[in-house]
Every structure is written in C-alpha cells, then in structure tokens.
XYZ file of C-alpha atoms in Angstrom:
576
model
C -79.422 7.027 42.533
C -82.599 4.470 41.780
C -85.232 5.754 40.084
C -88.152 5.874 42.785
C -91.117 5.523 39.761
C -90.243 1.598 40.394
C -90.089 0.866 35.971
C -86.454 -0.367 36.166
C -84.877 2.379 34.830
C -81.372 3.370 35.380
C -79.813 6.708 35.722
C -76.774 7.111 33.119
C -73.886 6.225 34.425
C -75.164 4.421 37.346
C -76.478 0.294 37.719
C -78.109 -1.739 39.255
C -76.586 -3.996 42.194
C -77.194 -7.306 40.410
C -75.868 -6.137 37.031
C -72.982 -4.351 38.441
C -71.754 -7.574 40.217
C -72.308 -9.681 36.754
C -70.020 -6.912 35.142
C -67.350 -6.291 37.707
C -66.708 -10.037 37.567
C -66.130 -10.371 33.557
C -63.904 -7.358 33.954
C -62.029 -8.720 36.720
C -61.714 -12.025 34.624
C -60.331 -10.204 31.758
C -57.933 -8.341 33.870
C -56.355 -11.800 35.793
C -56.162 -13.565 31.862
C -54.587 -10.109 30.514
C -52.074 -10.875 33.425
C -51.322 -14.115 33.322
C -50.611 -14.046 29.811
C -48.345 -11.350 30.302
C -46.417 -13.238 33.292
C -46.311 -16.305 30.704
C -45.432 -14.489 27.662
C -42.395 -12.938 30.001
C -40.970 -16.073 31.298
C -41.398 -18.023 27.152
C -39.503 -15.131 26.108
C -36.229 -15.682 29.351
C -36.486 -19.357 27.813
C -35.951 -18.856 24.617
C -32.970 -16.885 25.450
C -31.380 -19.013 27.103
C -31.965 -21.743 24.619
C -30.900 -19.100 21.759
C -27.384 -18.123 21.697
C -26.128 -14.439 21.144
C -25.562 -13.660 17.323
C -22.107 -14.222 17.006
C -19.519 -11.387 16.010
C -17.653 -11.281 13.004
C -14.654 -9.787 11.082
C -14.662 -8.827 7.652
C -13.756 -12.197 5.755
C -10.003 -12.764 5.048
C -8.477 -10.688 2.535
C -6.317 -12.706 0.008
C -4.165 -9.511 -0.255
C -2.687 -7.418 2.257
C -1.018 -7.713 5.339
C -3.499 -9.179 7.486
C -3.985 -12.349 8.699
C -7.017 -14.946 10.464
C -5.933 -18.241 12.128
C -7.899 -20.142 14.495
C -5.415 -21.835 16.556
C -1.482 -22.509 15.821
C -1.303 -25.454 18.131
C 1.661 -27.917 17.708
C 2.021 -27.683 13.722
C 3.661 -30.587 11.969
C 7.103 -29.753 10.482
C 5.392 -29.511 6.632
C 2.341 -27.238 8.161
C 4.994 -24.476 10.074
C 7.362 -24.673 6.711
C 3.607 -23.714 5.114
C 3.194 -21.231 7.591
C 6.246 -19.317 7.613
C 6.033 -18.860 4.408
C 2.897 -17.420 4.140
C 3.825 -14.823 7.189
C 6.727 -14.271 4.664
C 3.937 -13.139 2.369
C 1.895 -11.157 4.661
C 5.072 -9.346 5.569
C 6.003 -8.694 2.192
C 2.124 -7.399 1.225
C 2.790 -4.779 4.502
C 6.148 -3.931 3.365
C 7.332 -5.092 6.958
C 4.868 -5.184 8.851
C 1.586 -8.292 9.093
C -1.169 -7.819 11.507
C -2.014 -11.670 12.755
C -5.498 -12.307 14.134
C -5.795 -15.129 17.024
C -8.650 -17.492 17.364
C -10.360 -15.920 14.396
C -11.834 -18.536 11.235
C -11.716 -17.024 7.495
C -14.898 -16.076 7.036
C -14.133 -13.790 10.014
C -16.312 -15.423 12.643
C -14.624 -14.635 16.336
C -14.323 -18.442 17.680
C -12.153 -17.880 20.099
C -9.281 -19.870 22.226
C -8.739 -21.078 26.196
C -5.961 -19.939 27.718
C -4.164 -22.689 27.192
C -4.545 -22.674 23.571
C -3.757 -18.938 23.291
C -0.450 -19.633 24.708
C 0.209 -22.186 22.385
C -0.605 -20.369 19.579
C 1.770 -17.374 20.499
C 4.574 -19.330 21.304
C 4.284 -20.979 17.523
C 3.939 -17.318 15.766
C 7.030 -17.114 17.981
C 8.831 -19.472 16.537
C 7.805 -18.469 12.460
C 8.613 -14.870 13.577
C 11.841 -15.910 14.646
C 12.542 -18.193 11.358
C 11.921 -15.379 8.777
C 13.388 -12.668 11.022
C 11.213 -10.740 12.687
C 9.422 -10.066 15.932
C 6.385 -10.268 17.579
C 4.163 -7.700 19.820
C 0.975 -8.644 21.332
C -1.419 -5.149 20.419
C -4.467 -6.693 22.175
C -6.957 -9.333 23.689
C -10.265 -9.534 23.823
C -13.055 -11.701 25.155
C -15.621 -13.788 23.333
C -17.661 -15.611 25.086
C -21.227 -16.575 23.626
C -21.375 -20.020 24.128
C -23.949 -21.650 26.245
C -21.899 -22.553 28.633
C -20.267 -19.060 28.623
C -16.401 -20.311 29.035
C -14.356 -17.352 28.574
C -12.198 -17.148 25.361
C -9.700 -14.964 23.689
C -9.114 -13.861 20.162
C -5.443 -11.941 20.468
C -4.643 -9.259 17.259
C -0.828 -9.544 17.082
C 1.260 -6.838 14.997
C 4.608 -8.927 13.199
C 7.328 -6.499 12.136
C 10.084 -7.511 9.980
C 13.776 -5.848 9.986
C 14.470 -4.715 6.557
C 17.975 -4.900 4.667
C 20.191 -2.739 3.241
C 18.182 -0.090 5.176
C 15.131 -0.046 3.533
C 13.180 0.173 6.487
C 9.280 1.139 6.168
C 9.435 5.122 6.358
C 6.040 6.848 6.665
C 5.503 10.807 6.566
C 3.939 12.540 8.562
C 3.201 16.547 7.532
C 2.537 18.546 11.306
C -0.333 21.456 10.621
C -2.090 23.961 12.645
C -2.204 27.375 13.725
C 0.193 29.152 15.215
C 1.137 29.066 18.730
C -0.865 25.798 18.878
C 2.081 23.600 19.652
C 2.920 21.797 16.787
C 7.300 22.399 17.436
C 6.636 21.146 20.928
C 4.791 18.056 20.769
C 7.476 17.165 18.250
C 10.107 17.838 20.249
C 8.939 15.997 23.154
C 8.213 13.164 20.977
C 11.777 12.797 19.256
C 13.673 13.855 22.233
C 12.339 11.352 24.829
C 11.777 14.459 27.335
C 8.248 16.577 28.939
C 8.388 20.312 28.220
C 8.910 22.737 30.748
C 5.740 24.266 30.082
C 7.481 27.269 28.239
C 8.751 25.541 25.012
C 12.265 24.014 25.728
C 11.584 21.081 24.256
C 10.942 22.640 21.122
C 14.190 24.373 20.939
C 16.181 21.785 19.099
C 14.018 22.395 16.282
C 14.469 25.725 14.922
C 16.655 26.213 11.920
C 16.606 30.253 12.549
C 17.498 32.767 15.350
C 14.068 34.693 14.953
C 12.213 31.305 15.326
C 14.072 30.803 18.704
C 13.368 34.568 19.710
C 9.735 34.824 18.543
C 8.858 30.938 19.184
C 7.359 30.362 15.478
C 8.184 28.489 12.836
C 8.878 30.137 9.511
C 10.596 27.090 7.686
C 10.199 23.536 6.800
C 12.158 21.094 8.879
C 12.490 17.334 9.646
C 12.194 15.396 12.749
C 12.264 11.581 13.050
C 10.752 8.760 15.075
C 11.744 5.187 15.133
C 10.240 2.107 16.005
C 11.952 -1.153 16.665
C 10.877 -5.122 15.954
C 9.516 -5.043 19.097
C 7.505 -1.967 18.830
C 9.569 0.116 21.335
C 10.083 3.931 20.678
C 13.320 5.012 19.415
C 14.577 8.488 20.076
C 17.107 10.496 20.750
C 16.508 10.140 24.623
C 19.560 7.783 24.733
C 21.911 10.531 23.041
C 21.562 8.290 19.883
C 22.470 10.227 16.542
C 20.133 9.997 13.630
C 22.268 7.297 11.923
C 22.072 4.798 15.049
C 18.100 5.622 15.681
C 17.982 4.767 11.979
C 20.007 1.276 12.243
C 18.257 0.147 15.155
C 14.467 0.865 13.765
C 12.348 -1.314 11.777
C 9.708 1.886 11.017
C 10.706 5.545 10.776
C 8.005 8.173 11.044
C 9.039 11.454 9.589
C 7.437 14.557 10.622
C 7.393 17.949 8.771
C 7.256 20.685 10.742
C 5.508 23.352 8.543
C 4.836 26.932 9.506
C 1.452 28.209 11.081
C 1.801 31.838 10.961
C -0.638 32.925 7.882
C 2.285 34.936 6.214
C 4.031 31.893 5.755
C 1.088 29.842 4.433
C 2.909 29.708 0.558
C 5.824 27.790 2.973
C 3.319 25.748 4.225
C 1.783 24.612 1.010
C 4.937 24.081 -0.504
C 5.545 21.922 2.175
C 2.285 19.574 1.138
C 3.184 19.686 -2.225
C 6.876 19.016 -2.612
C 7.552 16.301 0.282
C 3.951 14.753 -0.774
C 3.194 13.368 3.117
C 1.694 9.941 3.339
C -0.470 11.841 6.473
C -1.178 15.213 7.844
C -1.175 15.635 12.106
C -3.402 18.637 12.497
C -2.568 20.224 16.094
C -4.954 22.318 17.737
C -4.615 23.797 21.260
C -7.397 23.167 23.774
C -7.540 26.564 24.959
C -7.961 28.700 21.914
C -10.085 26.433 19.760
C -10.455 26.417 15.903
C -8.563 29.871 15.265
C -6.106 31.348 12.850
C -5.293 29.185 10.036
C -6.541 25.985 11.745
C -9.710 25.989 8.866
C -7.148 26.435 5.763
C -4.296 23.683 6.863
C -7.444 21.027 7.019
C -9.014 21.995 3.414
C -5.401 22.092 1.895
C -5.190 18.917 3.666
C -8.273 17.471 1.852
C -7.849 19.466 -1.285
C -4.497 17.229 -1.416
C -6.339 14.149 -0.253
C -4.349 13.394 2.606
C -5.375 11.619 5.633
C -5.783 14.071 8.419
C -5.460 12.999 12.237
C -6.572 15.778 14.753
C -4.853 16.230 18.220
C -5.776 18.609 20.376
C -2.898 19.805 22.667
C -2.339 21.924 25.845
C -5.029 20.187 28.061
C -3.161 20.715 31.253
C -3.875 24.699 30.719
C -7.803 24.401 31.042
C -10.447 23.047 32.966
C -12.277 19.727 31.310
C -14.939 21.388 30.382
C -13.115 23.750 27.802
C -11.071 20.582 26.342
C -14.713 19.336 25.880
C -15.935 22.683 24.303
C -13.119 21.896 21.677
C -13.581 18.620 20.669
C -17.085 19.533 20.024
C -16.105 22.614 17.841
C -14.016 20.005 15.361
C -16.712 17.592 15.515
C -19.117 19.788 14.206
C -16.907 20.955 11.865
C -15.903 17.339 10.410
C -19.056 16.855 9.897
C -19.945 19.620 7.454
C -21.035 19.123 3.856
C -17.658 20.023 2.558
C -15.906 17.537 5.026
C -18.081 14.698 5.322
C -15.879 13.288 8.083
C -16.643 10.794 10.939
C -14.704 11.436 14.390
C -13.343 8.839 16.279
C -12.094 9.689 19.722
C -9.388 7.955 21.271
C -9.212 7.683 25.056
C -7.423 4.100 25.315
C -5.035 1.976 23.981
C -7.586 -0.300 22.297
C -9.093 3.117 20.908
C -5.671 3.500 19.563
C -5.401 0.175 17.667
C -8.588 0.883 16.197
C -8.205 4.097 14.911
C -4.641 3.204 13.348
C -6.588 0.130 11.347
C -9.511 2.087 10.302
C -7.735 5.253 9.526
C -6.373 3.922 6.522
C -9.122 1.303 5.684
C -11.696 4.224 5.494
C -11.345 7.926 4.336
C -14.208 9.388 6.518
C -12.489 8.485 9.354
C -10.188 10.896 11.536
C -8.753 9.967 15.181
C -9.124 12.767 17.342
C -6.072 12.914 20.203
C -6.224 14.823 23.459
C -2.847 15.244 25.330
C -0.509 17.500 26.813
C 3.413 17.832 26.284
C 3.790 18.926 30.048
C 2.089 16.205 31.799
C 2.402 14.051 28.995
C -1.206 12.760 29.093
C -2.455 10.440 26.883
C 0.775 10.735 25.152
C 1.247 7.214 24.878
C -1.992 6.498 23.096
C -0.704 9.073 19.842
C 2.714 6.703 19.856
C 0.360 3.577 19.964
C -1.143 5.395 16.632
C 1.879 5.919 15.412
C 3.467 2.498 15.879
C 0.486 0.429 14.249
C 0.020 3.103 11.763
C 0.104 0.625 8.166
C 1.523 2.457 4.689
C -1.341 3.444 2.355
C 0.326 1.556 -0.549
C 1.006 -2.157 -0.707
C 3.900 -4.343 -1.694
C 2.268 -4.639 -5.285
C 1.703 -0.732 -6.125
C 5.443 -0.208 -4.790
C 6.854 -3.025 -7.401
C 5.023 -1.392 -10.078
C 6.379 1.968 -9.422
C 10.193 0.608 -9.336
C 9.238 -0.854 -12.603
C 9.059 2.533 -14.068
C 11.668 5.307 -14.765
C 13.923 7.271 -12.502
C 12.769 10.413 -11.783
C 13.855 12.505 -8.524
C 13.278 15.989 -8.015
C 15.570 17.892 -6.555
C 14.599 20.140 -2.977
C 18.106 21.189 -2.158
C 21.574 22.297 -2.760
C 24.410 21.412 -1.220
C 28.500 21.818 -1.220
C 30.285 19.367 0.554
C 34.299 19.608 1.244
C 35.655 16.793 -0.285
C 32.718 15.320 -1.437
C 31.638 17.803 -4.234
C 28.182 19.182 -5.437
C 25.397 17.228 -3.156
C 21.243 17.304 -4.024
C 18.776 16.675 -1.420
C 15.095 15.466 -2.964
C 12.587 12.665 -3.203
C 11.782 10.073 -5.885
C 8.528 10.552 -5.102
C 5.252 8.383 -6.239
C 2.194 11.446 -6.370
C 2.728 14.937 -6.264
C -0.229 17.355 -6.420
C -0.454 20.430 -8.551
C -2.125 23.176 -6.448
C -2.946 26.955 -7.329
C -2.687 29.715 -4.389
C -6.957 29.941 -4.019
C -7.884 27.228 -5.531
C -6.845 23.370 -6.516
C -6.036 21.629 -10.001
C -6.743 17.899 -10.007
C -3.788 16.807 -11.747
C -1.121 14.378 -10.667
C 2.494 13.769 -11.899
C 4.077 10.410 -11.047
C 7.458 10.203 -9.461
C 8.737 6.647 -9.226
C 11.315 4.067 -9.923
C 14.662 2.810 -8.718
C 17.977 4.995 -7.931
C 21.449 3.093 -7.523
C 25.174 4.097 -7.186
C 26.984 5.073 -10.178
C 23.523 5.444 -12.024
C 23.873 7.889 -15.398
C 20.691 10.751 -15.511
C 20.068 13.724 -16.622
C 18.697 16.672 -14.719
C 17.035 20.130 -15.578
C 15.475 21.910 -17.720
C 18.050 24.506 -17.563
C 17.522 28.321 -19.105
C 17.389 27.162 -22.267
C 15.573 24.535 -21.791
C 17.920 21.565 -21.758
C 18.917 18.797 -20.049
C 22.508 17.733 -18.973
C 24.071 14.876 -17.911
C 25.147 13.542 -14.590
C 26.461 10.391 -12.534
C 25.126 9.604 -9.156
C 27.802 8.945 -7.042
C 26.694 7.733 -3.465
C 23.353 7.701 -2.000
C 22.294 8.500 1.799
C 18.997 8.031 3.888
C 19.087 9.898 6.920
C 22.981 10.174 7.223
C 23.356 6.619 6.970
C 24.904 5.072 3.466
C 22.077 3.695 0.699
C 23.092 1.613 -2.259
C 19.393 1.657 -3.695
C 16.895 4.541 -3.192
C 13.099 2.922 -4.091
C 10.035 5.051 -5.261
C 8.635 7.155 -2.648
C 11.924 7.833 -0.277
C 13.858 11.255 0.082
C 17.812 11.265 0.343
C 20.390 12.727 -0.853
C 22.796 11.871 -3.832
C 26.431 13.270 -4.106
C 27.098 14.292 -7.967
C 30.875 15.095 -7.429
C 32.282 17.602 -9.821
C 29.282 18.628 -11.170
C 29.019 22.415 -11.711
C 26.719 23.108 -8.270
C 25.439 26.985 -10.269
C 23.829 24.891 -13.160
C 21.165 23.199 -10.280
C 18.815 24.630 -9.031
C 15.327 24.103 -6.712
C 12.452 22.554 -8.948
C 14.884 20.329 -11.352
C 14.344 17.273 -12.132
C 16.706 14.474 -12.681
C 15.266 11.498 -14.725
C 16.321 8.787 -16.440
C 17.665 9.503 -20.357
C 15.246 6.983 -21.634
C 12.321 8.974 -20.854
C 13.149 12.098 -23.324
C 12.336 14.653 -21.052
C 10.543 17.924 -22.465
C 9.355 20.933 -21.663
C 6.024 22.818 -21.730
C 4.691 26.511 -20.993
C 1.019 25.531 -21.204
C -1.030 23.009 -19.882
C -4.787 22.233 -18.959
C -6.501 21.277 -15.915
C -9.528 20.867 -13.917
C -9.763 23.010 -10.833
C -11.904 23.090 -7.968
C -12.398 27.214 -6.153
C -12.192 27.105 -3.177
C -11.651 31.084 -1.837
C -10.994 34.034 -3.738
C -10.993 37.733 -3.443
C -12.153 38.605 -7.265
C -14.067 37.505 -10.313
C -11.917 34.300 -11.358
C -11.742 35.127 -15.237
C -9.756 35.045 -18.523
C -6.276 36.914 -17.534
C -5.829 36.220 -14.179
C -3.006 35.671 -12.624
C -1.771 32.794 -10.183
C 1.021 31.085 -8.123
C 0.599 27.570 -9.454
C 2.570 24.889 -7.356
C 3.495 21.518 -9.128
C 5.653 19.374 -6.418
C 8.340 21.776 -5.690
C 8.447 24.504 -8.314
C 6.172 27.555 -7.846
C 5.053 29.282 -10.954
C 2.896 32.204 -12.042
C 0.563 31.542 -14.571
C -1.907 33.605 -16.395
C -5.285 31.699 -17.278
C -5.838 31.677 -21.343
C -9.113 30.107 -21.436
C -12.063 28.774 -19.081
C -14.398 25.901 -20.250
C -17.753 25.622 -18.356
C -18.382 26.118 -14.881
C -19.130 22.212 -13.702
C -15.538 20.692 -13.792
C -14.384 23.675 -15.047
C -10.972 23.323 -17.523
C -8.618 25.951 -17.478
C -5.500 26.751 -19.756
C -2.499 28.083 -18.124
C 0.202 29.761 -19.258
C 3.633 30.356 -17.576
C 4.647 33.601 -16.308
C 8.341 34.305 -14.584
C 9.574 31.905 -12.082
C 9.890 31.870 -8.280
C-alpha cells in the first residue's frame, strides 16, 4: 500500500517501485556470483583430483624378525642374488618354525607398489624355485588389487604362505583346547573335521570320539580326549577321510592341530579346568550353538579362557536349525559381550576366505582380537573358512623363545599311566613351556616353566614320592602320536616307555626332571590372585582346590596381604 498523504513515506515492509527494482537487482547479482563461484569452486576441486593421486596404502614396515616377508618383484635373479635369497627364506622359515608368510609386490617400508601380470608370474615361479631348493612348498593365500596410479593400470600384490617339511618328525604342532556349553556341538564339529565326513544331523559324526559308554548313551562329554588335524606342504587337509591311521596323517603333514575335547556339562567343570591347565593349549575354540545363545557354562569357559590368557576364537554352530535372523540375534549377544569392561575384546567376523587370512594374521599379532565363525556340521557351511583359519594359523612363540627353552633343563610332567605287554611301564605327559596355577573361584598369577630337550636313553628322575623323594629312571623310547621320536623339544606331549620301572611308584602330577636341577619340595607358597566368583567371605582359613599344571590340591589360606594385588599364603591340605 502507498501512503495517499503524498510525503514519501513507506509502509513497513513494503517499497517503492523504483527502489524495489534497484534492490532486486543487487540481490539477484549476489545470488548469480554466489553461484558461479560455487560451479567454479566444484569443478577446481574434480581437477585437483585428478591431478592428486590417492594416498597410497601401506603395510607395517618389514620386521627384521619373524616369519614374514616383503619383496617387490623376484624377476629373473642372478645365480649370487637366488643363493641370497634362499637363504634368507631359510631364515624366515626357521623364525616360523616351518612356516614364512611372503608378501608380493610389496617395498620394506611396507608401501603396496604392486606388479603386472606378467611380473606376478615371474615372481611366483622364482619363490617356486627357492621353495623347491630348501624343501618346501608354496600356496598362493591371496591377491589383491592396487591400483592408484594415474593411469590406473591394474596391479597385484600376492601374500603367499611357504611351509617347510620338518625332520625327524618335528613337525609344527599347535593346540587347540574346544570349550562351550553343553549340547552346543563341540564333539561334532570335531568329528566332522577329523573324519572328512557331514553329520547326519543327529551326532554320528561325533561318535568316534567318546572314550565312555554313558557319553555315547547320553551324547556328553565327561572326559578329556584328543583329536588331530593335519596339514600338508601344500596346505591340503589331512584326515582320516582316506582311512589313514594317526601315524600316516602324522608322516604326511607338515602342521598338526590338536584339539582337546573338554567337557561342557557344569558338573564336570573341575575336568574342564584341568584340561586348561595341564595340556596348557596354545588356543581355546569356544563353540556356541546358534539356537540357544550364550547359556550354561558358555560365560565361565571364556573367563577361564582369559583368566589363563589364552587366545579365544568364537564359532557359532548349528546355523542350519534357525532362521537368519536368530544366527544374527547371536552374534550380537557375543559381541556385546566381548566388548564389556572385563573383556575388552574387538570382534572380527569372518564371512570369506580373505576374512579368514586376516583373522589368522591378526589373531595372534593382537590380543583384542577374536574371529567369530558361523557354520554348520550338517550342511557344512562356511566350514571351509574355520580350516582356512586353521591352516594359516602361525605359533605364538618364535624360533628364538623355542631355542632358549631347549637350552634349559628337562622337565616333563607326567598325565598318564600306562602298562604295555612287552614294552614295560609307559608315561604319557608334556614337556611343557607355561603352565598356569589356577584356584577353583578365583586365579593365582603365577607361572612354572616346563622346557628343555628329551632324548632316548636320557637318565631323570621323577616324583616327589610319599616321602618326598625322587628316584631314578632311564627313558627308553620316545613316541609322538604313535609314530617313533628320537628327540622330544619344549612344548610337545608324547609318551616315553621306562621299561622295568615299578609302574605303582608313578603316579598323575609327577614330575620327571633332569638330576641337575635338585628338585625339592614345598607345602607353602605365595601368590597374587585375582576373585573372580565366590559364594562366601574370602578370608584367613579358607579352603580351596588349587590347580598347578596337572596336580589338584587343597589348600587352606594362612595369610591375606591388602586388597589391590592381593598376596595370599597357601598351605597344602590332602591330595586329589
């Protein structure tokens, strides 16, 4: 509206014609510049990225130690550089104790370069060829693409696993403790796993497993037992699918995995945790069905897992009973959990093979990690990613810890009995490297170290006895899965034949050491423990199953310091 008094004056919010054109103009103006320097701003910024390149990705830089390997390109080496590098793959194989990972097309700083085809096949063909002079084989894992350049040729960087046949059958043996509640298929998945065949869906394949006629009858395991796995140079599974006995899986295979089937039933949890402590597993499987969830004893088998500090892999089993949605439901469930305060773990799923290889390099690299499987022993899905695992799966000590272990003195514990017609008084045990020392309800952070070297016709002594002594003995012959040993090295379980030797003075929780060591005895001892669960005030006078390797003894506590890293003093009681 104009004001009709004719003085000029505007209404608010309204203007004149003249002004209003001036304004709409300037603001038009201002619009079209705002515009065009948003257009040009848009297309500097699509130029500069094609003039930049993509950062680069990179590897961790070379590692002087270990078993792993970075080489750009392995193109037609002189005779003096392939003598140079077979022996340094003599090296790397010797750091993995029979096993080097070898990184294509990668520089040392760990910068992902990258080859052409062609190059990439020249390159494998020459690792070929120093494989084949040191005596070993090669497997391809996996290739991958890099291709940042400008002119964005594809290249390759290939990861390629090298595994050495040992002598005098001291293959690389890795074990593997199975957890998880009951009825969650922990006897199964083994089964189907050493025997080559699916399940029926209503637990044959778990048949061959059971030591016991209740554990056929009720379908639960109440004792330990022992299954193995084998992997050839190649990387191809050996089983007994070909009716191969354990001696011929064992001559053929370059890596043995040893599971140990432990029971899930909570009655039989003190089996169970003798299991962790006296066969000291290099990793813990925890099985957990799909359909049930995190039940039962599921929560207790992973904190005596970490208690122990042993790597824990998760694999969920029985997916072809329920819908996807359910298998879902449970993965979440263990994620959250992992991720609690007291676990402080990061999940990794695994859904490929190249999940697979990742996992298996990480999982010992980092402790927060822990591969989560889904599969089914019926169908058999995703069953081939969990042997994958299992294949690249690298020992958690090097070549350089195991020397200085067989540097030290004999000592093997002894696990079990035997009488053998015409062979005499036989012990079954471990010269084990760590074994924990855990109390029923709680955990002592202490560590006794099992190590050195056991040969034929070597002179120890074993006990304590009663009284309290030590007697002497002479190891007569030495076996590793039924097949003959001359040496037994720190960390491997077989058995030794004693002969004559009076078979009622042994029993479960000796130890037989070397006579230079002076062995004694001790009914007290102090540690720091760590509650985790108990039913009562913890105090002065009470009472506990203590388990050091593979003796279990009640104590009585004599003293508490403090509450922070609290020290206890322990006292023996009568033996189990």
């Amino acid at each position: 509206m104009v004001d009709l008094s004719g003085n000029g004056a505007v209404s608010p919010g309204h203007t004149r014609h003249g002004q209003g054109s001036g304004n709409t103009a300037k603001k038009t103006s201002k619009k079209s510049r705002t515009k065009r320097g948003k257009r040009g701003r848009k297309r500097r910024n699509k130029k500069n990225i094609r003039n930049n390149k993509t950062p680069p990705p990179y590897f961790p830089p070379e590692a002087e130690e270990g078993n792993i390997e970075y080489k750009l390109k392995l193109v037609n080496p002189t005779q003096y550089r392939f003598e140079h590098l077979a022996t340094q793959l003599k090296w790397r194989l010797q750091e993995g104790r029979g096993e080097a990972v070898y990184q294509i097309g990668v520089e040392d700083n760990g910068l992902l370069v990258g080859l052409s085809e062609a190059d990439m096949r020249a390159s494998l063909k020459t690792l070929k060829r120093m494989a084949e002079k040191v005596g070993a084989d090669i497997t391809l894992l996996r290739e991958r693409e890099v291709d940042y350049d400008l002119d964005r040729n594809t290249r390759k960087i290939a990861e390629v696993l090298v595994r050495k046949v040992p002598d005098d059958q001291q293959f690389l043996d890795l074990r593997v403790a199975v957890l998880g509640n009951v009825d969650s298929g922990k006897s199964t998945l083994l089964g189907v796993l050493t025997q080559g065949e699916l399940d029926n869906g209503r637990g044959r394949a778990r048949l061959n497993l059971f030591r016991h006629l209740h554990e056929i009858q009720t379908g639960r395991t109440s004792s330990i037992s022992f299954e193995i796995l084998g992997f050839n140079s190649k990387g191809e599974v050996v089983n007994y699918s070909e009716s191969r006995t354990a001696e011929q899986i064992c001559e053929s295979s370059s890596k043995m995995i040893t599971f140990i089937d432990l029971a899930g039933h909570h009655k039989y949890l003190k089996t169970t945790i003798f299991g962790l402590t006296s066969y000291c597993p290099d990793f813990a499987m925890l099985v957990v069905s799909a359909n049930t969830g995190i039940a039962g004893t599921t929560r207790e088998h992973l904190g005596l897992a970490m208690a122990l500090k042993v790597p824990i892999f998760i694999v969920v089993s029985k997916v072809d009973l329920c819908s996807r949605g359910t298998v879902e439901r449970t993965v979440r469930q263990l994620e959250r959990l992992l991720k609690q305060p007291g676990c402080n773990k990061i999940p990794l799923m695994v859904s490929g093979a190249d999940d697979a290889v990742t996992a298996a390099q990480q999982f010992t690299q980092s402790e927060c990690i822990t591969p989560i499987f889904t599969l089914s022993s019926v169908s058999g899905e995703s069953l081939e990613l969990l042997k994958v695992f299992l294949n690249i799966l690298p020992p958690l000590s090097n070549s350089k810890e195991q020397e200085e272990l067989m540097q030290q003195l004999t000592e093997f514990q002894v696990d079990e009995i035997y009488s053998v017609p015409d062979v005499g008084t036989v012990v079954g045990g471990t010269l084990l490297q760590l074994v924990p020392l855990m109390c029923v309800c709680f955990i002592v952070t202490l560590m006794c170290v099992f190590s050195g070297v056991c040969r034929e016709g070597e002179r120890l002594v074993v006990g304590p006895t009663d009284e309290g002594r030590f007697l002497r003995l002479k190891v007569g012959s030495i076996q590793r899965n039924r097949s003959a040993c001359r040496v037994l090295r720190a960390g491997q379980a077989a058995t030794l034949a004693l002969g004559s030797f009076d078979r009622s003075l042994l029993r479960k929780g000796m130890v037989m050491v070397s006579p230079k060591m002076n062995p004694t005895i001790c009914c007290q001892f102090e540690a720091a423990i760590v509650l985790l669960f108990h039913a009562k005030t913890f105090r002065r006078g009470s009472q506990v199953t203590v388990h050091v390797g593979n003796v279990r003894q009640t104590a009585t506590v004599e003293c508490l310091h403090g509450k922070v890293g609290l020290e206890v003093i322990f006292r023996d009681h009568v033996s189990k």
